[in-house]
Short mmCIF file of N, CA, C and O in Angstrom, two decimals:
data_model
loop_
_atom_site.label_atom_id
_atom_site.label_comp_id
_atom_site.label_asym_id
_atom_site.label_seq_id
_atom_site.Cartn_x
_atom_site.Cartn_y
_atom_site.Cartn_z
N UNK A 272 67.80 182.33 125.00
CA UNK A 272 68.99 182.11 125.81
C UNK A 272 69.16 180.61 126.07
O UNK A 272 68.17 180.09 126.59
N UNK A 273 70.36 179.68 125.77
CA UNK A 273 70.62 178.63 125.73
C UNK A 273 70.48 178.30 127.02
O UNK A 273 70.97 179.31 127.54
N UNK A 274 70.18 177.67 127.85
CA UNK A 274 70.32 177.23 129.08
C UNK A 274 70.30 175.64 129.42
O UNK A 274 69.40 175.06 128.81
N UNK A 275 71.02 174.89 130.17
CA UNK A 275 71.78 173.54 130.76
C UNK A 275 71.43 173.59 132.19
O UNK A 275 72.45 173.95 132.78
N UNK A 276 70.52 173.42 132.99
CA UNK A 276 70.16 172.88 134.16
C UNK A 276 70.14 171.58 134.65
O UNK A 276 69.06 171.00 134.51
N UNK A 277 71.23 170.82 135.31
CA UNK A 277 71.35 169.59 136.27
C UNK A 277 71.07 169.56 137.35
O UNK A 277 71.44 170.44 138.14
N UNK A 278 70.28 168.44 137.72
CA UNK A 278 69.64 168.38 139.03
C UNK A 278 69.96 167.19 139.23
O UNK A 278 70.52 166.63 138.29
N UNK A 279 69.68 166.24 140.77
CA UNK A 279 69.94 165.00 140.80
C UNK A 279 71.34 164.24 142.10
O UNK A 279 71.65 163.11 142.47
N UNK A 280 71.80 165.65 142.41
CA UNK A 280 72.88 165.13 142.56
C UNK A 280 72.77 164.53 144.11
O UNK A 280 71.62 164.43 144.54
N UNK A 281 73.74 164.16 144.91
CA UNK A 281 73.65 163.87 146.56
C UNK A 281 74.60 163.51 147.27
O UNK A 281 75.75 163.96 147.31
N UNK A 282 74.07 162.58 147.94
CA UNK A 282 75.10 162.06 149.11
C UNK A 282 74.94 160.54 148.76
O UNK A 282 73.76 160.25 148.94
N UNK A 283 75.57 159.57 148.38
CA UNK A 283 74.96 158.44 148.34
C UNK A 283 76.27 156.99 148.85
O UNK A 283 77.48 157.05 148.59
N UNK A 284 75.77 156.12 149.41
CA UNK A 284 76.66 154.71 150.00
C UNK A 284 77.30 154.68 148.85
O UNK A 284 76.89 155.32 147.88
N UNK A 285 78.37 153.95 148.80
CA UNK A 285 78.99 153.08 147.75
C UNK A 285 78.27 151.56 147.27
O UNK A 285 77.67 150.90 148.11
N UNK A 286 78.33 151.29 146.43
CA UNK A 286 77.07 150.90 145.95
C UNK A 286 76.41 151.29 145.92
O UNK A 286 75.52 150.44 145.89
N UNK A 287 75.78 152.70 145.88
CA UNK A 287 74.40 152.87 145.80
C UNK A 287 74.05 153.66 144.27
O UNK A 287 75.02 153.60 143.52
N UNK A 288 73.09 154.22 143.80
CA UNK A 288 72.30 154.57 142.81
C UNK A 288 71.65 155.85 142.84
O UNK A 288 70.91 156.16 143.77
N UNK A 289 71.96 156.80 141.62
CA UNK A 289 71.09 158.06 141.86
C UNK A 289 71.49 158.26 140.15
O UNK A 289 72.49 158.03 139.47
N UNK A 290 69.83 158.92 139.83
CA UNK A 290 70.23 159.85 138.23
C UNK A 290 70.09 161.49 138.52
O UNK A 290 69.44 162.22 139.28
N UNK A 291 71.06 161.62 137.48
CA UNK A 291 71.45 163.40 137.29
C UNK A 291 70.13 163.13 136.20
O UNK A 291 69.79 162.04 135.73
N UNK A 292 69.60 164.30 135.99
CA UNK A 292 68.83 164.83 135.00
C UNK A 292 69.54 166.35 134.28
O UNK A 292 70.39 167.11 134.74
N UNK A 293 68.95 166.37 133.29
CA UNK A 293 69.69 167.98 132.59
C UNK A 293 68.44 168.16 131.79
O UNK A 293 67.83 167.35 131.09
N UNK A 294 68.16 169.64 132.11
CA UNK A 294 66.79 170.43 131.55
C UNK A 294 67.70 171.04 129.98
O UNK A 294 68.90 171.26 130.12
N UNK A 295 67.32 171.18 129.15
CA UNK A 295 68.25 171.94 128.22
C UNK A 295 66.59 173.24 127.45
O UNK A 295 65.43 173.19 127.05
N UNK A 296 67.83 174.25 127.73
CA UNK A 296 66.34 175.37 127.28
C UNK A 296 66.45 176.28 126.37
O UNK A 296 67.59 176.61 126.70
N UNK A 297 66.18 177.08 125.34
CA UNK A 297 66.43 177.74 124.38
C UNK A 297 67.21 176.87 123.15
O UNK A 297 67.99 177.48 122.41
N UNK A 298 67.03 175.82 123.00
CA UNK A 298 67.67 175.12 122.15
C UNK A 298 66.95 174.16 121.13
O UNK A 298 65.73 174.09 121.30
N UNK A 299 67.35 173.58 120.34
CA UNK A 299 66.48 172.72 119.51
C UNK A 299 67.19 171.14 120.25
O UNK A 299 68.26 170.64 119.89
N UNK A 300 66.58 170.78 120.96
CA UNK A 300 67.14 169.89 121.91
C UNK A 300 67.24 168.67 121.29
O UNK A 300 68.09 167.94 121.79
N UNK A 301 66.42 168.07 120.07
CA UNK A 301 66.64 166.90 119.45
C UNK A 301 67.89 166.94 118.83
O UNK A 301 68.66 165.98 118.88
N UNK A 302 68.16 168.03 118.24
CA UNK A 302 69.43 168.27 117.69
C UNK A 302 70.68 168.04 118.17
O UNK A 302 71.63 167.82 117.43
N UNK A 303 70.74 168.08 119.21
CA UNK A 303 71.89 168.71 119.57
C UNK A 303 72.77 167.31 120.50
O UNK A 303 72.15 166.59 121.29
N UNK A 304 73.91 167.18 120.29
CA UNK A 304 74.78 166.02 121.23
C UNK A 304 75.05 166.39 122.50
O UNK A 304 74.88 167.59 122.74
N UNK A 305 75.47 165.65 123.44
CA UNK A 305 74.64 166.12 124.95
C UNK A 305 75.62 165.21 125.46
O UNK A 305 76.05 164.34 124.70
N UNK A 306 76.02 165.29 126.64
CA UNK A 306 77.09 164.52 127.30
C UNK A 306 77.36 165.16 128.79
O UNK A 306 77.51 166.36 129.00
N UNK A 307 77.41 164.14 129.75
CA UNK A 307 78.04 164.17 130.73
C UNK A 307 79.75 164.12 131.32
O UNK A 307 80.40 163.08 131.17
N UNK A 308 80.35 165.35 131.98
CA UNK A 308 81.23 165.23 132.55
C UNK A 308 81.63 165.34 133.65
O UNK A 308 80.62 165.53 134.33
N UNK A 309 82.32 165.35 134.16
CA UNK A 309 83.29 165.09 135.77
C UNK A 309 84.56 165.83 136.18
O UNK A 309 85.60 165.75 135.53
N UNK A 310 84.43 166.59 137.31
CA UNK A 310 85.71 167.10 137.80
C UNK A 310 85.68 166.93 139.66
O UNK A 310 85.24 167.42 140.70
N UNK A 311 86.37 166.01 139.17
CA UNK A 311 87.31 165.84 141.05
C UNK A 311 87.61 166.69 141.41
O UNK A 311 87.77 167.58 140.57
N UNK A 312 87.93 167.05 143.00
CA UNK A 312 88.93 168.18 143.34
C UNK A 312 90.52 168.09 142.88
O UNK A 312 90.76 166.88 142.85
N UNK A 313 91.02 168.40 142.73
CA UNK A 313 92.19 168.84 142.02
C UNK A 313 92.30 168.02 140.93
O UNK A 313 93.50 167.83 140.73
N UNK A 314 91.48 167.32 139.96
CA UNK A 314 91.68 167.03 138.92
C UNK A 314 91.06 167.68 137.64
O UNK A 314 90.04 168.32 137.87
N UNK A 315 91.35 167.65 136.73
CA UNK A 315 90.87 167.89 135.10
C UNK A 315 89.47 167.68 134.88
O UNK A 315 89.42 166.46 135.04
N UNK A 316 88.61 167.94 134.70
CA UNK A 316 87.37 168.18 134.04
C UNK A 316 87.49 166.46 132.94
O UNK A 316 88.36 166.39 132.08
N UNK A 317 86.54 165.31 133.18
CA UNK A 317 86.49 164.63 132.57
C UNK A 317 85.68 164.15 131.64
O UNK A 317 84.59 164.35 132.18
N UNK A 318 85.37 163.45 130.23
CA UNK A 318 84.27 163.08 129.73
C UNK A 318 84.10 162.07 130.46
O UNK A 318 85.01 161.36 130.89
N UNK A 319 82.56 161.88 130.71
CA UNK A 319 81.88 160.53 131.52
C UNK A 319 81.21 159.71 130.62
O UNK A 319 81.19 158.50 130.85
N UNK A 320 80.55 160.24 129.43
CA UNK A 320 79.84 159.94 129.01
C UNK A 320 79.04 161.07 127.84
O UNK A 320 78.67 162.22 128.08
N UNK A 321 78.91 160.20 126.31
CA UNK A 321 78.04 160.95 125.51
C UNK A 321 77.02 160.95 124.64
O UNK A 321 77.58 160.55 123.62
N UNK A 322 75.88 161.13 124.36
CA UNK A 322 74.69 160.96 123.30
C UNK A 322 74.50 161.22 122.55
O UNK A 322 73.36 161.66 122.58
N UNK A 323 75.04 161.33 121.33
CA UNK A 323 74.63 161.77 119.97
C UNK A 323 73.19 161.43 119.71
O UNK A 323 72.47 160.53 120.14
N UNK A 324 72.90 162.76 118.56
CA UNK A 324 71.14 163.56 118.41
C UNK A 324 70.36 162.59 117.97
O UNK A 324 69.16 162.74 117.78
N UNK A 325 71.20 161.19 117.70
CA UNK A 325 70.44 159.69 116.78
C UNK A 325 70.57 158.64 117.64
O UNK A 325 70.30 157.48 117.32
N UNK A 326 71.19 159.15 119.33
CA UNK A 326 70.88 158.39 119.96
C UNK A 326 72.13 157.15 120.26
O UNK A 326 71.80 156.00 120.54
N UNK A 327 73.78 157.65 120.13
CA UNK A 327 74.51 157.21 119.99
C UNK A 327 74.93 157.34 120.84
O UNK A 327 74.76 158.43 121.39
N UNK A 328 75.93 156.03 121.68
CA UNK A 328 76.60 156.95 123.20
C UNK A 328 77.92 155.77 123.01
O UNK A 328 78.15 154.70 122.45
N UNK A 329 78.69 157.00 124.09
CA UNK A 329 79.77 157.12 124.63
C UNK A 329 80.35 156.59 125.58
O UNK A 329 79.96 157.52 126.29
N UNK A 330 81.05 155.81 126.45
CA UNK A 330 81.09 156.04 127.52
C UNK A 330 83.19 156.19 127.80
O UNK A 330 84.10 155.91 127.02
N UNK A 331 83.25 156.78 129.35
CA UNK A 331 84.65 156.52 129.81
C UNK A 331 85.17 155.45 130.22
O UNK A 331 85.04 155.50 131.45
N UNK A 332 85.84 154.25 129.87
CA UNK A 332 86.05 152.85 130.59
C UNK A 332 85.97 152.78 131.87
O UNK A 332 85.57 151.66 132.21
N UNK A 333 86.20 153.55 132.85
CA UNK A 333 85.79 153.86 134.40
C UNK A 333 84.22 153.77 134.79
O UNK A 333 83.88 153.56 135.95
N UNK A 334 83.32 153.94 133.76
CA UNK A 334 81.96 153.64 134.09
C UNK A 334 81.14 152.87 133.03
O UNK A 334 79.92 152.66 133.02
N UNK A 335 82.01 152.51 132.20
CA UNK A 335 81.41 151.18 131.16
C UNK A 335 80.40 150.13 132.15
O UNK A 335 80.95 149.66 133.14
N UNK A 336 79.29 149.85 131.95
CA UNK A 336 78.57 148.60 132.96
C UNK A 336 78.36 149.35 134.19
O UNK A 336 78.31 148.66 135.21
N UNK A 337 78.23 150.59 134.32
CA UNK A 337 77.52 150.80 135.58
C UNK A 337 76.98 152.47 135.04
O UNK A 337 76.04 152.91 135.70
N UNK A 338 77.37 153.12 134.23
CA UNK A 338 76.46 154.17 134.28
C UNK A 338 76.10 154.18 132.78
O UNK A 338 76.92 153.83 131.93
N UNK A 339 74.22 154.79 132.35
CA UNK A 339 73.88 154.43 131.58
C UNK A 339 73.42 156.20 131.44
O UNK A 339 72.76 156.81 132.28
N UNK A 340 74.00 156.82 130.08
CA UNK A 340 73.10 157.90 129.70
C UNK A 340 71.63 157.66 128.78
O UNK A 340 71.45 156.71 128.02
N UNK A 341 70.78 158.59 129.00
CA UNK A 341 70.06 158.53 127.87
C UNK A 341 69.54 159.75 127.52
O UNK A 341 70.12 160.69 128.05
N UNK A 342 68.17 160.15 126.45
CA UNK A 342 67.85 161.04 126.45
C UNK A 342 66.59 160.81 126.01
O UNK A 342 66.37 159.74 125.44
N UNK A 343 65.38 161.91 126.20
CA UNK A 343 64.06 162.29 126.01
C UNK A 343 63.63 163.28 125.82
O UNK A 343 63.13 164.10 126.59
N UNK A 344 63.89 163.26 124.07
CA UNK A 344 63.81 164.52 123.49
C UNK A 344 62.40 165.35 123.67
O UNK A 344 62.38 166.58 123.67
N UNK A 345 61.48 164.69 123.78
CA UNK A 345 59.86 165.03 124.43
C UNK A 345 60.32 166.07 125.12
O UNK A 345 60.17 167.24 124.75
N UNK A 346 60.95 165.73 126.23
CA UNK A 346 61.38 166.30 128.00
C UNK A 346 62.39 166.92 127.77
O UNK A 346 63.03 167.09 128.81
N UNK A 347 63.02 167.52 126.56
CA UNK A 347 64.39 168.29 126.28
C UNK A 347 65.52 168.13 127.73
O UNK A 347 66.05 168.95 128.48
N UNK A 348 65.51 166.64 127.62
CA UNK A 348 66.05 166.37 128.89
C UNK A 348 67.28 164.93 129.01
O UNK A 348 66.94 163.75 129.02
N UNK A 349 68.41 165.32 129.08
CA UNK A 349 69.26 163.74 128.96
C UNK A 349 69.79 163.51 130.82
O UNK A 349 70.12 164.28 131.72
N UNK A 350 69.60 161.89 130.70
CA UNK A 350 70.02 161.63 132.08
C UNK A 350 71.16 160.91 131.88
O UNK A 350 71.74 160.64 130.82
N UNK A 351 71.47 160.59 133.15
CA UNK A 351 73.03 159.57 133.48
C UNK A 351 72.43 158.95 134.80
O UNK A 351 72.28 159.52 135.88
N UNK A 352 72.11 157.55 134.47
CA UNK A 352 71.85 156.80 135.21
C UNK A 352 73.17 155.70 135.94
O UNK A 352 73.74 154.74 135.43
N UNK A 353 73.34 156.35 137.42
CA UNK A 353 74.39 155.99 138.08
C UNK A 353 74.19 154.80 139.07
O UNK A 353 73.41 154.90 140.02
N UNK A 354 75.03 153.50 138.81
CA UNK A 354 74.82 152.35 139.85
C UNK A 354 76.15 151.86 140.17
O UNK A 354 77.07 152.24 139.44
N UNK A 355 76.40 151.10 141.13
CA UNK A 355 77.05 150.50 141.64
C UNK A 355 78.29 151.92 141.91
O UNK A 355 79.44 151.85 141.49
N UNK A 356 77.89 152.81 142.48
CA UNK A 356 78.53 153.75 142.64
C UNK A 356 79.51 153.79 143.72
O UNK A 356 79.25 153.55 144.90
N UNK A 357 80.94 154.22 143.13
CA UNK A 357 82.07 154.13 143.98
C UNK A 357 82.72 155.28 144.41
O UNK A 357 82.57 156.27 143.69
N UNK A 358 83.73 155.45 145.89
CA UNK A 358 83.97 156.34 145.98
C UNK A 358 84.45 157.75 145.29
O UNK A 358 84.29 158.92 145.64
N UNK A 359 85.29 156.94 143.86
CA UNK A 359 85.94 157.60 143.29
C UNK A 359 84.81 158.35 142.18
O UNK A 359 85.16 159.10 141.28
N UNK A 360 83.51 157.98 142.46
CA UNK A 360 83.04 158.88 141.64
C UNK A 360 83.08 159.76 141.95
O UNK A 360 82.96 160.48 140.97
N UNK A 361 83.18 160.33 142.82
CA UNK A 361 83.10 161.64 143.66
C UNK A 361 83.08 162.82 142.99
O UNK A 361 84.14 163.30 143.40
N UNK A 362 82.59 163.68 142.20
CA UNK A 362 82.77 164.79 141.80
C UNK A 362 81.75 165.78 141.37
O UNK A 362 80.58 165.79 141.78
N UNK A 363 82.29 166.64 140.50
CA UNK A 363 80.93 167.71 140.41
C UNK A 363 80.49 167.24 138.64
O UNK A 363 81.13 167.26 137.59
N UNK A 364 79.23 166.88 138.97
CA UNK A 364 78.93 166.20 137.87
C UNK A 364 78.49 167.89 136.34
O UNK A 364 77.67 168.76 136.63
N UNK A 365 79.25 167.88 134.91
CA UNK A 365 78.57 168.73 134.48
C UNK A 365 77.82 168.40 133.08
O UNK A 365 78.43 167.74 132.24
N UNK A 366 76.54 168.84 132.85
CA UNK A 366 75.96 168.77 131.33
C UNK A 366 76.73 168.90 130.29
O UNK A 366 77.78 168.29 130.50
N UNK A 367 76.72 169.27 129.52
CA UNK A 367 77.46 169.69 128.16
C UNK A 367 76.73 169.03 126.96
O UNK A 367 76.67 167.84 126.64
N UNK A 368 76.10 170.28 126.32
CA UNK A 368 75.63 169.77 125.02
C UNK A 368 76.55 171.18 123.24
O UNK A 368 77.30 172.15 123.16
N UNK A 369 75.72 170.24 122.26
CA UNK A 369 76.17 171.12 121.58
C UNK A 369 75.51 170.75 120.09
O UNK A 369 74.77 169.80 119.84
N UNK A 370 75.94 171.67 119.25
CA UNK A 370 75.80 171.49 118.01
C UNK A 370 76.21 172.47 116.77
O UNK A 370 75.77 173.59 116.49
N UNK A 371 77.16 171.71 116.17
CA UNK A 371 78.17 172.25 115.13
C UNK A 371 79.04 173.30 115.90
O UNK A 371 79.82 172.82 116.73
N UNK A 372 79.04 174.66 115.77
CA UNK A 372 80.41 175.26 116.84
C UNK A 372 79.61 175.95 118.48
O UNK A 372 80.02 176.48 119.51
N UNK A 373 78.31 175.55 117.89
CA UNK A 373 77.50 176.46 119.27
C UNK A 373 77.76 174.73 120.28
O UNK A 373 77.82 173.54 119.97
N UNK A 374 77.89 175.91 122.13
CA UNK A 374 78.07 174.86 123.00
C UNK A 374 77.29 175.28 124.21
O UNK A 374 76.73 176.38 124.20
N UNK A 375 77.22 174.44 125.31
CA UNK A 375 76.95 174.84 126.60
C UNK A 375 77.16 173.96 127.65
O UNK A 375 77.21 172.73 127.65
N UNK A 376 77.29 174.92 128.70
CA UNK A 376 77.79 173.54 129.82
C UNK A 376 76.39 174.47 130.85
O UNK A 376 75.73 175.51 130.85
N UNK A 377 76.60 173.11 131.69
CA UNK A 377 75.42 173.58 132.44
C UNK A 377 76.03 173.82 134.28
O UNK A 377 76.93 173.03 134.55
N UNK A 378 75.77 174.46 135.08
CA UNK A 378 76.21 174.99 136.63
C UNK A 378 77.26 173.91 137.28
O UNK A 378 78.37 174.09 137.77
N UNK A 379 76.41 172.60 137.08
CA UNK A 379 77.20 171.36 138.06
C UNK A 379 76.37 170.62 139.12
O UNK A 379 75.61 171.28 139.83
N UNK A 380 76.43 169.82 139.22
CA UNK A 380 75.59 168.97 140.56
C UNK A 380 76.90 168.51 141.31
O UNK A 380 77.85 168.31 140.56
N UNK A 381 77.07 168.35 142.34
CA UNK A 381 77.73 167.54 143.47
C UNK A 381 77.30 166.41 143.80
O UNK A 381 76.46 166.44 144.70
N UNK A 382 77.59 165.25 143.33
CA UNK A 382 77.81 163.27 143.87
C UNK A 382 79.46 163.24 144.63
O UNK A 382 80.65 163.29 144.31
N UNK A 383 78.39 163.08 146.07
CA UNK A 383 79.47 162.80 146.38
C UNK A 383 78.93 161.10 147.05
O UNK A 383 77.82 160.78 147.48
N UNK A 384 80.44 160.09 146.89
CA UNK A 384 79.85 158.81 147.76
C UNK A 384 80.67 158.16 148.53
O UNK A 384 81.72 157.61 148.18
N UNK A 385 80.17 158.21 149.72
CA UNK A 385 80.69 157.85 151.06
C UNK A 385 80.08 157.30 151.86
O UNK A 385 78.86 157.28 151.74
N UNK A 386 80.78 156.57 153.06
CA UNK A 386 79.97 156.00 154.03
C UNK A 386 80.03 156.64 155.39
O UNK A 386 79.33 156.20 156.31
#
């Protein structure tokens, strides 16, 4: 059974710093492209960010220079390392990996940042 578990998420200042982690399980995890997304309240589900299986990434111009994905295929595990964090990040952060037509998204974490 494919499974996408994110953890990580919180309450954090503006300016401040926190990483999401994503467990990925039943999968061949080196394989597979892996990416972080975003949904505001009443907005669209966004790409944040993505890692291709050779270690290639992505990002959304909204977090170019402040959030950094990576991955550790050891730890069948990709992060999104979040800094200089602004209000508008605000949302429910989700996994998403895949490979060729197979996909998965993973539950969601909540970042929210406020003072």
């Amino acid at each position: 059974q494919v499974q996408l578990v994110e953890t990580g998420g919180g309450l954090v200042q503006p300016g401040g710093s926190l990483r999401l982690s994503c467990v990925g399980s039943g999968i061949r995890f080196d394989t597979w492209r892996m990416g972080w997304y975003r949904q505001a309240p009443g907005k669209e589900r966004e790409l944040v960010a993505t890692i291709g299986s050779l270690g290639t990434t992505n990002y959304a111009d909204s977090v170019k220079e402040r959030f950094t994905i990576s991955r550790d295929n050891a730890k069948n595990t990709v992060y999104l390392q979040m800094n200089s964090l602004k209000p508008e990040d605000t949302a429910v952060y989700y996994c998403n990996g895949g490979v060729g037509s197979i996909g998965a998204w993973g539950q969601g974490t909540q970042v929210i940042v406020s003072s």
